[in-house]
Short mmCIF file of C-alpha atoms in Angstrom, two decimals:
data_model
loop_
_atom_site.label_atom_id
_atom_site.label_comp_id
_atom_site.label_asym_id
_atom_site.label_seq_id
_atom_site.Cartn_x
_atom_site.Cartn_y
_atom_site.Cartn_z
CA UNK B 370 39.89 102.44 195.50
CA UNK B 371 37.58 99.87 194.02
CA UNK B 372 36.69 102.12 191.15
CA UNK B 373 40.24 103.22 190.34
CA UNK B 374 42.96 100.61 190.25
CA UNK B 375 40.62 97.70 189.76
CA UNK B 376 38.95 98.90 186.54
CA UNK B 377 40.68 97.62 183.44
CA UNK B 378 40.24 97.49 179.68
CA UNK B 379 41.78 95.06 177.24
CA UNK B 380 45.39 96.02 176.62
CA UNK B 381 48.24 94.91 174.34
CA UNK B 382 50.53 94.01 177.26
CA UNK B 383 48.04 91.45 178.51
CA UNK B 384 47.34 90.12 175.04
CA UNK B 385 51.04 89.70 174.30
CA UNK B 386 52.36 88.29 177.59
CA UNK B 387 49.54 86.64 179.51
CA UNK B 388 47.82 84.47 176.96
CA UNK B 389 47.84 80.68 177.11
CA UNK B 390 50.95 78.94 175.75
CA UNK B 391 50.52 77.87 172.12
CA UNK B 392 50.31 74.10 172.49
CA UNK B 393 47.53 73.27 170.03
CA UNK B 394 49.86 72.64 167.02
CA UNK B 395 51.73 70.02 169.04
CA UNK B 396 48.52 68.33 170.09
CA UNK B 397 47.04 68.43 166.57
CA UNK B 398 50.14 66.83 165.07
CA UNK B 399 50.12 64.20 167.79
CA UNK B 400 46.43 63.45 167.24
CA UNK B 401 47.02 63.09 163.51
CA UNK B 402 49.86 60.73 164.30
CA UNK B 403 47.70 58.50 166.46
CA UNK B 404 44.94 58.43 163.84
CA UNK B 405 47.04 58.16 160.67
CA UNK B 406 49.85 55.86 161.87
CA UNK B 407 47.76 52.67 161.41
CA UNK B 408 46.89 53.82 157.89
CA UNK B 409 50.59 54.48 157.20
CA UNK B 410 51.39 51.01 158.51
CA UNK B 411 48.87 49.47 156.13
CA UNK B 412 50.01 51.54 153.17
CA UNK B 413 53.75 51.02 153.62
CA UNK B 414 53.86 47.37 154.53
CA UNK B 415 51.08 46.30 152.22
CA UNK B 416 50.14 43.45 154.51
CA UNK B 417 46.48 44.41 154.72
CA UNK B 418 43.93 45.00 152.06
CA UNK B 419 41.05 47.40 152.66
CA UNK B 420 37.86 45.77 151.44
CA UNK B 421 34.44 47.30 151.15
CA UNK B 422 33.18 44.94 153.84
CA UNK B 423 36.23 44.04 155.94
CA UNK B 424 40.00 44.16 156.31
CA UNK B 425 41.71 40.90 155.42
CA UNK B 426 45.29 39.62 155.55
CA UNK B 427 46.82 39.62 152.08
CA UNK B 428 49.38 36.84 152.38
CA UNK B 429 53.00 35.99 153.12
CA UNK B 430 56.06 37.86 151.90
CA UNK B 431 58.72 36.29 149.72
CA UNK B 432 62.42 37.08 149.67
CA UNK B 433 62.02 39.61 146.84
CA UNK B 434 59.94 41.81 149.11
CA UNK B 435 62.69 42.13 151.75
CA UNK B 436 64.29 45.26 150.30
CA UNK B 437 61.01 47.08 149.84
CA UNK B 438 59.88 46.05 153.30
CA UNK B 439 63.07 47.35 154.90
CA UNK B 440 62.72 50.74 153.24
CA UNK B 441 59.03 50.82 154.08
CA UNK B 442 59.77 49.99 157.69
CA UNK B 443 62.21 52.90 157.89
CA UNK B 444 59.60 55.24 156.46
CA UNK B 445 56.99 53.95 158.90
CA UNK B 446 59.14 54.52 161.98
CA UNK B 447 60.16 57.96 160.71
CA UNK B 448 56.48 58.81 160.30
CA UNK B 449 55.58 57.45 163.73
CA UNK B 450 58.35 59.34 165.52
CA UNK B 451 57.66 62.58 163.64
CA UNK B 452 53.97 62.52 164.58
CA UNK B 453 53.80 60.76 167.94
CA UNK B 454 56.60 62.65 169.69
CA UNK B 455 55.09 66.14 169.18
CA UNK B 456 51.80 64.86 170.53
CA UNK B 457 53.41 63.33 173.59
CA UNK B 458 55.57 66.42 174.12
CA UNK B 459 52.54 68.70 173.76
CA UNK B 460 50.56 66.68 176.27
CA UNK B 461 53.44 66.75 178.75
CA UNK B 462 53.93 70.49 178.28
CA UNK B 463 50.23 71.09 178.79
CA UNK B 464 50.18 68.99 181.97
CA UNK B 465 53.34 70.51 183.40
CA UNK B 466 52.28 74.01 182.38
CA UNK B 467 49.01 73.73 184.26
CA UNK B 468 50.64 72.12 187.27
CA UNK B 469 53.73 74.39 187.25
CA UNK B 470 55.53 71.79 189.40
CA UNK B 471 53.75 73.27 192.43
CA UNK B 472 52.87 69.77 193.61
CA UNK B 473 56.61 69.32 194.22
CA UNK B 474 56.31 71.86 197.04
CA UNK B 475 54.67 69.17 199.19
CA UNK B 476 58.20 67.87 199.74
CA UNK B 477 58.99 71.19 201.43
CA UNK B 478 56.08 70.89 203.84
CA UNK B 479 53.67 72.86 201.68
CA UNK B 480 50.11 71.93 200.80
CA UNK B 481 48.87 71.67 197.23
CA UNK B 482 45.38 71.81 195.74
CA UNK B 483 45.17 70.98 192.01
CA UNK B 484 42.39 72.35 189.89
CA UNK B 485 40.38 75.43 190.79
CA UNK B 486 39.76 76.79 194.28
CA UNK B 487 37.42 79.50 195.60
CA UNK B 488 38.78 82.72 197.01
CA UNK B 489 37.53 85.21 199.58
CA UNK B 490 35.01 87.52 197.90
CA UNK B 491 35.84 91.21 198.06
CA UNK B 492 39.28 90.75 199.57
CA UNK B 493 41.34 92.18 196.70
CA UNK B 494 40.86 95.32 194.62
CA UNK B 495 44.01 95.60 192.45
CA UNK B 496 45.00 94.04 189.14
CA UNK B 497 45.21 91.12 188.49
CA UNK B 498 43.85 89.57 191.71
CA UNK B 499 40.82 91.86 192.06
CA UNK B 500 39.57 92.05 188.48
CA UNK B 501 36.43 89.92 188.97
CA UNK B 502 34.22 89.54 192.04
CA UNK B 503 33.80 85.79 191.48
CA UNK B 504 37.41 85.19 190.48
CA UNK B 505 38.82 81.73 191.16
CA UNK B 506 42.39 80.52 191.37
CA UNK B 507 44.04 77.33 190.12
CA UNK B 508 47.10 75.22 190.98
CA UNK B 509 47.14 76.61 194.53
CA UNK B 510 50.09 75.82 196.78
CA UNK B 511 50.55 77.32 200.24
CA UNK B 512 53.03 76.95 203.05
CA UNK B 513 55.43 79.07 205.05
CA UNK B 514 58.29 81.43 204.34
CA UNK B 515 59.95 81.71 207.72
CA UNK B 516 56.99 82.18 210.06
CA UNK B 517 54.75 83.88 207.48
CA UNK B 518 51.96 82.22 205.55
CA UNK B 519 52.71 82.21 201.81
CA UNK B 520 50.95 81.01 198.67
CA UNK B 521 51.58 80.53 194.96
CA UNK B 522 48.71 80.25 192.52
CA UNK B 523 47.42 81.11 189.07
CA UNK B 524 44.66 83.67 188.64
CA UNK B 525 42.62 84.09 185.46
CA UNK B 526 41.51 87.58 184.41
CA UNK B 527 39.51 86.15 181.50
CA UNK B 528 39.00 82.81 179.78
CA UNK B 529 42.42 83.02 178.11
CA UNK B 530 44.62 85.38 180.17
CA UNK B 531 46.34 84.13 183.31
CA UNK B 532 48.89 85.38 185.80
CA UNK B 533 51.17 83.64 188.25
CA UNK B 534 50.86 85.16 191.73
CA UNK B 535 53.09 84.89 194.80
CA UNK B 536 51.40 85.99 198.02
CA UNK B 537 52.67 86.70 201.53
CA UNK B 538 50.22 87.42 204.37
CA UNK B 539 50.54 90.65 206.37
CA UNK B 540 49.34 91.19 209.96
CA UNK B 541 46.90 93.94 208.89
CA UNK B 542 45.23 95.37 205.80
CA UNK B 543 47.20 98.28 204.34
CA UNK B 544 46.16 100.78 201.64
CA UNK B 545 46.49 99.23 198.16
CA UNK B 546 49.68 100.14 196.29
CA UNK B 547 50.92 98.81 192.95
CA UNK B 548 54.59 98.91 191.93
CA UNK B 549 55.16 98.27 188.23
CA UNK B 550 58.48 98.27 186.33
CA UNK B 551 58.97 101.35 184.18
CA UNK B 552 58.37 100.77 180.48
CA UNK B 553 56.85 97.31 180.71
CA UNK B 554 53.31 98.15 181.76
CA UNK B 555 52.68 101.65 180.43
CA UNK B 556 49.51 100.74 178.53
CA UNK B 557 48.33 98.65 181.45
CA UNK B 558 48.82 101.65 183.73
CA UNK B 559 46.63 103.75 181.44
CA UNK B 560 43.85 101.17 181.51
CA UNK B 561 43.97 100.70 185.30
CA UNK B 562 43.58 104.32 186.31
CA UNK B 563 44.64 105.46 189.77
CA UNK B 564 47.25 108.08 190.64
CA UNK B 565 50.80 107.78 189.30
CA UNK B 566 52.87 108.61 192.37
CA UNK B 567 56.38 110.10 192.28
CA UNK B 568 58.85 110.07 195.17
CA UNK B 569 61.96 112.11 195.90
CA UNK B 570 64.36 109.46 194.61
CA UNK B 571 65.13 109.94 190.91
CA UNK B 572 66.61 106.44 190.72
CA UNK B 573 63.42 104.94 192.14
CA UNK B 574 61.21 106.93 189.77
CA UNK B 575 63.34 105.72 186.86
CA UNK B 576 62.88 102.07 187.93
CA UNK B 577 59.31 101.99 189.22
CA UNK B 578 55.85 103.37 188.53
CA UNK B 579 53.59 103.57 191.57
CA UNK B 580 49.79 103.43 191.33
CA UNK B 581 47.66 104.16 194.39
CA UNK B 582 44.51 105.86 195.56
CA UNK B 583 46.11 106.63 198.94
CA UNK B 584 49.25 108.75 198.36
CA UNK B 585 49.90 109.24 202.07
CA UNK B 586 49.87 105.51 202.73
CA UNK B 587 52.04 104.83 199.68
CA UNK B 588 54.63 107.41 200.78
CA UNK B 589 54.70 105.85 204.25
CA UNK B 590 55.25 102.43 202.67
CA UNK B 591 58.02 103.71 200.38
CA UNK B 592 60.41 104.94 203.04
CA UNK B 593 64.14 105.23 202.18
CA UNK B 594 65.13 101.70 203.26
CA UNK B 595 62.21 100.18 201.37
CA UNK B 596 63.13 102.09 198.20
CA UNK B 597 66.76 101.04 198.58
CA UNK B 598 65.71 97.38 198.74
CA UNK B 599 63.41 97.80 195.73
CA UNK B 600 66.36 99.08 193.69
CA UNK B 601 68.37 95.87 194.15
CA UNK B 602 68.94 93.69 191.04
CA UNK B 603 66.94 90.70 192.33
CA UNK B 604 63.74 92.79 192.36
CA UNK B 605 64.11 94.05 188.79
CA UNK B 606 61.19 93.10 186.57
CA UNK B 607 58.85 92.11 189.40
CA UNK B 608 55.37 93.61 189.66
CA UNK B 609 54.49 94.08 193.34
CA UNK B 610 51.21 94.98 195.05
CA UNK B 611 50.03 95.65 198.58
CA UNK B 612 46.41 94.53 198.75
CA UNK B 613 43.93 92.63 200.92
CA UNK B 614 46.27 92.16 203.86
CA UNK B 615 48.96 90.65 201.64
CA UNK B 616 52.11 91.56 199.77
CA UNK B 617 51.90 90.18 196.23
CA UNK B 618 54.09 89.73 193.21
CA UNK B 619 52.70 88.66 189.85
CA UNK B 620 53.78 87.93 186.31
CA UNK B 621 51.85 87.37 183.05
CA UNK B 622 51.65 83.73 182.04
CA UNK B 623 53.49 81.00 183.92
CA UNK B 624 56.29 81.34 186.47
CA UNK B 625 58.56 78.36 187.34
CA UNK B 626 58.38 77.31 190.97
CA UNK B 627 62.03 78.16 191.66
CA UNK B 628 61.43 81.69 190.39
CA UNK B 629 58.25 81.98 192.44
CA UNK B 630 60.11 80.92 195.59
CA UNK B 631 62.79 83.56 194.92
CA UNK B 632 60.03 86.14 194.59
CA UNK B 633 58.60 85.05 197.93
CA UNK B 634 62.02 85.47 199.54
CA UNK B 635 62.09 89.04 198.20
CA UNK B 636 58.57 89.67 199.52
CA UNK B 637 59.63 88.31 202.90
CA UNK B 638 62.50 90.82 203.07
CA UNK B 639 60.20 93.64 201.99
CA UNK B 640 57.71 92.68 204.70
CA UNK B 641 60.48 92.94 207.30
CA UNK B 642 60.96 96.56 206.19
CA UNK B 643 57.34 97.61 206.75
CA UNK B 644 57.46 99.86 209.85
CA UNK B 645 55.09 99.33 212.78
CA UNK B 646 53.97 102.94 212.41
CA UNK B 647 52.49 102.12 209.00
CA UNK B 648 50.27 99.44 210.54
CA UNK B 649 49.21 101.67 213.42
CA UNK B 650 48.46 104.68 211.22
CA UNK B 651 46.99 103.11 208.09
CA UNK B 652 46.29 99.47 208.96
CA UNK B 653 42.85 97.94 209.48
CA UNK B 654 42.10 94.53 211.03
CA UNK B 655 42.19 91.43 208.88
CA UNK B 656 39.07 89.39 208.24
CA UNK B 657 39.25 86.39 210.63
CA UNK B 658 38.04 84.15 207.79
CA UNK B 659 41.36 84.70 206.02
CA UNK B 660 43.23 82.73 208.68
CA UNK B 661 46.28 83.72 210.67
CA UNK B 662 49.11 85.55 208.86
CA UNK B 663 51.89 83.74 210.75
CA UNK B 664 52.79 80.19 211.67
CA UNK B 665 53.30 79.19 215.30
CA UNK B 666 56.40 77.01 215.54
CA UNK B 667 57.32 74.41 216.60
CA UNK B 668 53.95 73.31 218.08
CA UNK B 669 52.75 72.10 214.67
CA UNK B 670 54.55 71.55 211.42
CA UNK B 671 53.55 73.81 208.51
CA UNK B 672 52.00 70.83 206.74
CA UNK B 673 49.80 70.05 209.76
CA UNK B 674 48.73 73.67 210.11
CA UNK B 675 47.77 74.06 206.45
CA UNK B 676 46.03 70.69 206.37
CA UNK B 677 43.95 71.89 209.32
CA UNK B 678 43.24 75.18 207.57
CA UNK B 679 42.17 73.28 204.48
CA UNK B 680 39.73 71.20 206.52
CA UNK B 681 38.42 74.27 208.34
CA UNK B 682 38.40 76.32 205.12
CA UNK B 683 40.20 79.16 206.89
CA UNK B 684 42.80 79.77 204.19
CA UNK B 685 41.47 82.03 201.45
CA UNK B 686 43.82 83.26 198.70
#
């Protein structure tokens, strides 16, 4: 498995959809505004005189200068607004883009860790969460969906390509399976390798491409009720993986928190459809270091449980 689905080459899908948002023009214009606005002020108002040794005040204005000053003032404020606002907007977009509003999830009883966080080595083997052995995540938020432990985070496959990931813990480790929308990831499929699995449902084959190194486990996972749920409109466009004792969905670039929470609701319903026979036949025990997959309620609130896990370092995305 580790040599099949995990291996990846550079591909146009990733280059087109997962690169960083283009914010540098906004920031450059804003920086120029901050630097050049004082010079524009001096030039337009004419109240200062640049000297070789110092800057000195030139004198008072008389009534004849009022018209020129008024027009100059209008030009100055137009310049300031045209240059400062893009810079401020770019900075806000950069900050909100990196944070993804995930800190707002603390109001729902979730826990949030800004910046980068370590992850359990060797847990995942599929794209994009298992691309690098020393892969780290950023903007990590985790909490509960029902009684299941859930997480939202950003994973970087290189220095400039990132993916938003929604993760739901499973009670056991199942064979890795990737479900990709037809047509959207064809070149990515070629670069990943693995077996392209077909099922008996023509409608399902038209909607999904399945990549796995364990066809028997994938067929057991894709039973009729599971395929019926995966054909519903709210699942369209999602990329879904079973890997590392979790059910994952991921998307190139950034995903708004509301969208990520809807994806987790879908994953929760899909988890309900996993039959016990699949765990007994194909499942292997979870690593205890990953923490418990469910939340005991109501002994502790989700926030208390995840705060304890954070202290004990038992939660590993």
